[in-house]
Coordinates of N, CA and C in Angstrom, one line a residue:
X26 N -18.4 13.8 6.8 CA -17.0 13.8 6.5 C -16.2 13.1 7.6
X27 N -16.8 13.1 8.7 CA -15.6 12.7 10.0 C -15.9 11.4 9.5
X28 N -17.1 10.5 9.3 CA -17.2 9.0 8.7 C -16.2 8.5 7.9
X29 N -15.6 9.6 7.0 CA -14.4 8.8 6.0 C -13.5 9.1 6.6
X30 N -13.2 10.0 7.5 CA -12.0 10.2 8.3 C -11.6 9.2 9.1
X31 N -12.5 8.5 9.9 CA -12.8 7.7 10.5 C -12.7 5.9 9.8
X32 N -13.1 5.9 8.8 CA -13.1 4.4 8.0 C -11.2 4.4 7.5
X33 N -11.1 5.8 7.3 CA -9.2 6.1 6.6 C -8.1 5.5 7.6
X34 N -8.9 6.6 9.3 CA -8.3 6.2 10.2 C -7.8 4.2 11.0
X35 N -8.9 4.0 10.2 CA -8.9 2.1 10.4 C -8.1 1.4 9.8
X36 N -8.2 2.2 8.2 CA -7.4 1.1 7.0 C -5.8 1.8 7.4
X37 N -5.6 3.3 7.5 CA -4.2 3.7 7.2 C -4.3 5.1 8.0
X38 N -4.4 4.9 9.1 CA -4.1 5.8 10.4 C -3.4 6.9 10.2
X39 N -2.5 7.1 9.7 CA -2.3 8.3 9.3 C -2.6 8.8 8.1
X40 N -3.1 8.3 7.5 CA -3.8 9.1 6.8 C -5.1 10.0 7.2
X41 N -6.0 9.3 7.8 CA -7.0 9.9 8.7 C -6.7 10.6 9.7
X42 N -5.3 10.8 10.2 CA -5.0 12.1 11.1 C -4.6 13.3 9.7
X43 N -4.1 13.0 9.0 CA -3.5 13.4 8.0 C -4.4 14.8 7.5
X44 N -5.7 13.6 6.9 CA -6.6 14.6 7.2 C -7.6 15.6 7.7
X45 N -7.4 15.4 9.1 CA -8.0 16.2 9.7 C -6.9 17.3 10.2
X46 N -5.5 17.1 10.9 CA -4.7 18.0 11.1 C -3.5 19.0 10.4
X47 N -3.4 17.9 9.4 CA -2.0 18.6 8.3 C -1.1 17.8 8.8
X48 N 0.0 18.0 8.2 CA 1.5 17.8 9.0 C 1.9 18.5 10.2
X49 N 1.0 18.2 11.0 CA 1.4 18.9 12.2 C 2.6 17.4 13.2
X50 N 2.6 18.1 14.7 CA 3.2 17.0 15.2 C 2.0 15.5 15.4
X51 N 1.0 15.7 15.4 CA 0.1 14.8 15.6 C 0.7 13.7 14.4
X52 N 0.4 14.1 13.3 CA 0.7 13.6 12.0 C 2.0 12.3 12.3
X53 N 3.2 13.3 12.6 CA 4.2 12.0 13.1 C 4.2 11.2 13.9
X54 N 3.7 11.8 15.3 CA 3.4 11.0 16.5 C 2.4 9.8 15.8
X55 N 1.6 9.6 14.7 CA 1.0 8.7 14.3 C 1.5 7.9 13.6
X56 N 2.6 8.5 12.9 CA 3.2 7.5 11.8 C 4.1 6.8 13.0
X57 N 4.7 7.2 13.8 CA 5.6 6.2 15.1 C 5.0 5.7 15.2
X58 N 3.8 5.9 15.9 CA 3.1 4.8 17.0 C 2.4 3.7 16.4
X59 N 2.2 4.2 14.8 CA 2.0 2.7 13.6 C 2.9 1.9 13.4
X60 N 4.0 2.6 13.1 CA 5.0 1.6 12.8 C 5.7 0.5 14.0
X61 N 5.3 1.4 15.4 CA 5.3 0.6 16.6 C 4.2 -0.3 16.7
X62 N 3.0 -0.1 16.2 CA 2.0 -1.1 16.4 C 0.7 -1.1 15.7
X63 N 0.3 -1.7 14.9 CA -0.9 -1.1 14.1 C -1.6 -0.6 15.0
X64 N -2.4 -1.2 16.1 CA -3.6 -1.2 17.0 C -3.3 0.6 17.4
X65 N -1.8 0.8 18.0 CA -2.0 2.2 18.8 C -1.7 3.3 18.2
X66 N -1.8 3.0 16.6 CA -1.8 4.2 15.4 C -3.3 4.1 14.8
X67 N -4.0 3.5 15.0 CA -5.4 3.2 15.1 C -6.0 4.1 16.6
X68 N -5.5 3.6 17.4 CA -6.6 4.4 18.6 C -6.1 5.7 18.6
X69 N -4.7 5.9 17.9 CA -4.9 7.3 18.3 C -5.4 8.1 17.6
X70 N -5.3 7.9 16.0 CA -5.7 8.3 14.8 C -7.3 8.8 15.3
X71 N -7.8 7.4 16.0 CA -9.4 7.7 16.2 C -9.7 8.8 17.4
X72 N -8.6 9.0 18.3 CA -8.9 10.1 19.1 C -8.8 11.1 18.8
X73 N -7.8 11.5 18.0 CA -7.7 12.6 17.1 C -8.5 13.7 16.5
X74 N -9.4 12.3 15.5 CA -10.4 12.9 14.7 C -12.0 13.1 15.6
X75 N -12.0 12.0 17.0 CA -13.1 12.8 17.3 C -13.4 13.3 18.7
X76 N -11.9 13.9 19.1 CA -11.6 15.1 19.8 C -12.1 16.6 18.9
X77 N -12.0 16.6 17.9 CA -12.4 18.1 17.0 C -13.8 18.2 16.6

């Protein structure tokens, strides 16, 4: 499962936090920092999911 969380997290970053946390604050903090930059809504998305 973390594999598709992970492939989600590449195409659409928050979605792959999305999934693993809810609408938590993580969630927004990801949608900012995409809309600030693809690249650092991608790395974080990906620390996210495999910090857990």
């Amino acid at each position: 499962m973390d594999l598709i969380r992970i492939i989600f997290a590449i195409l659409l970053p928050p979605l792959g936090v999305f999934l693993q946390v809810g609408l938590g604050k993580h969630f927004w903090l990801n949608i900012l920092l995409t809309l600030c930059g693809y690249i650092p809504g991608i790395v974080h998305a990906v620390w996210i999911i495999a910090r857990r």
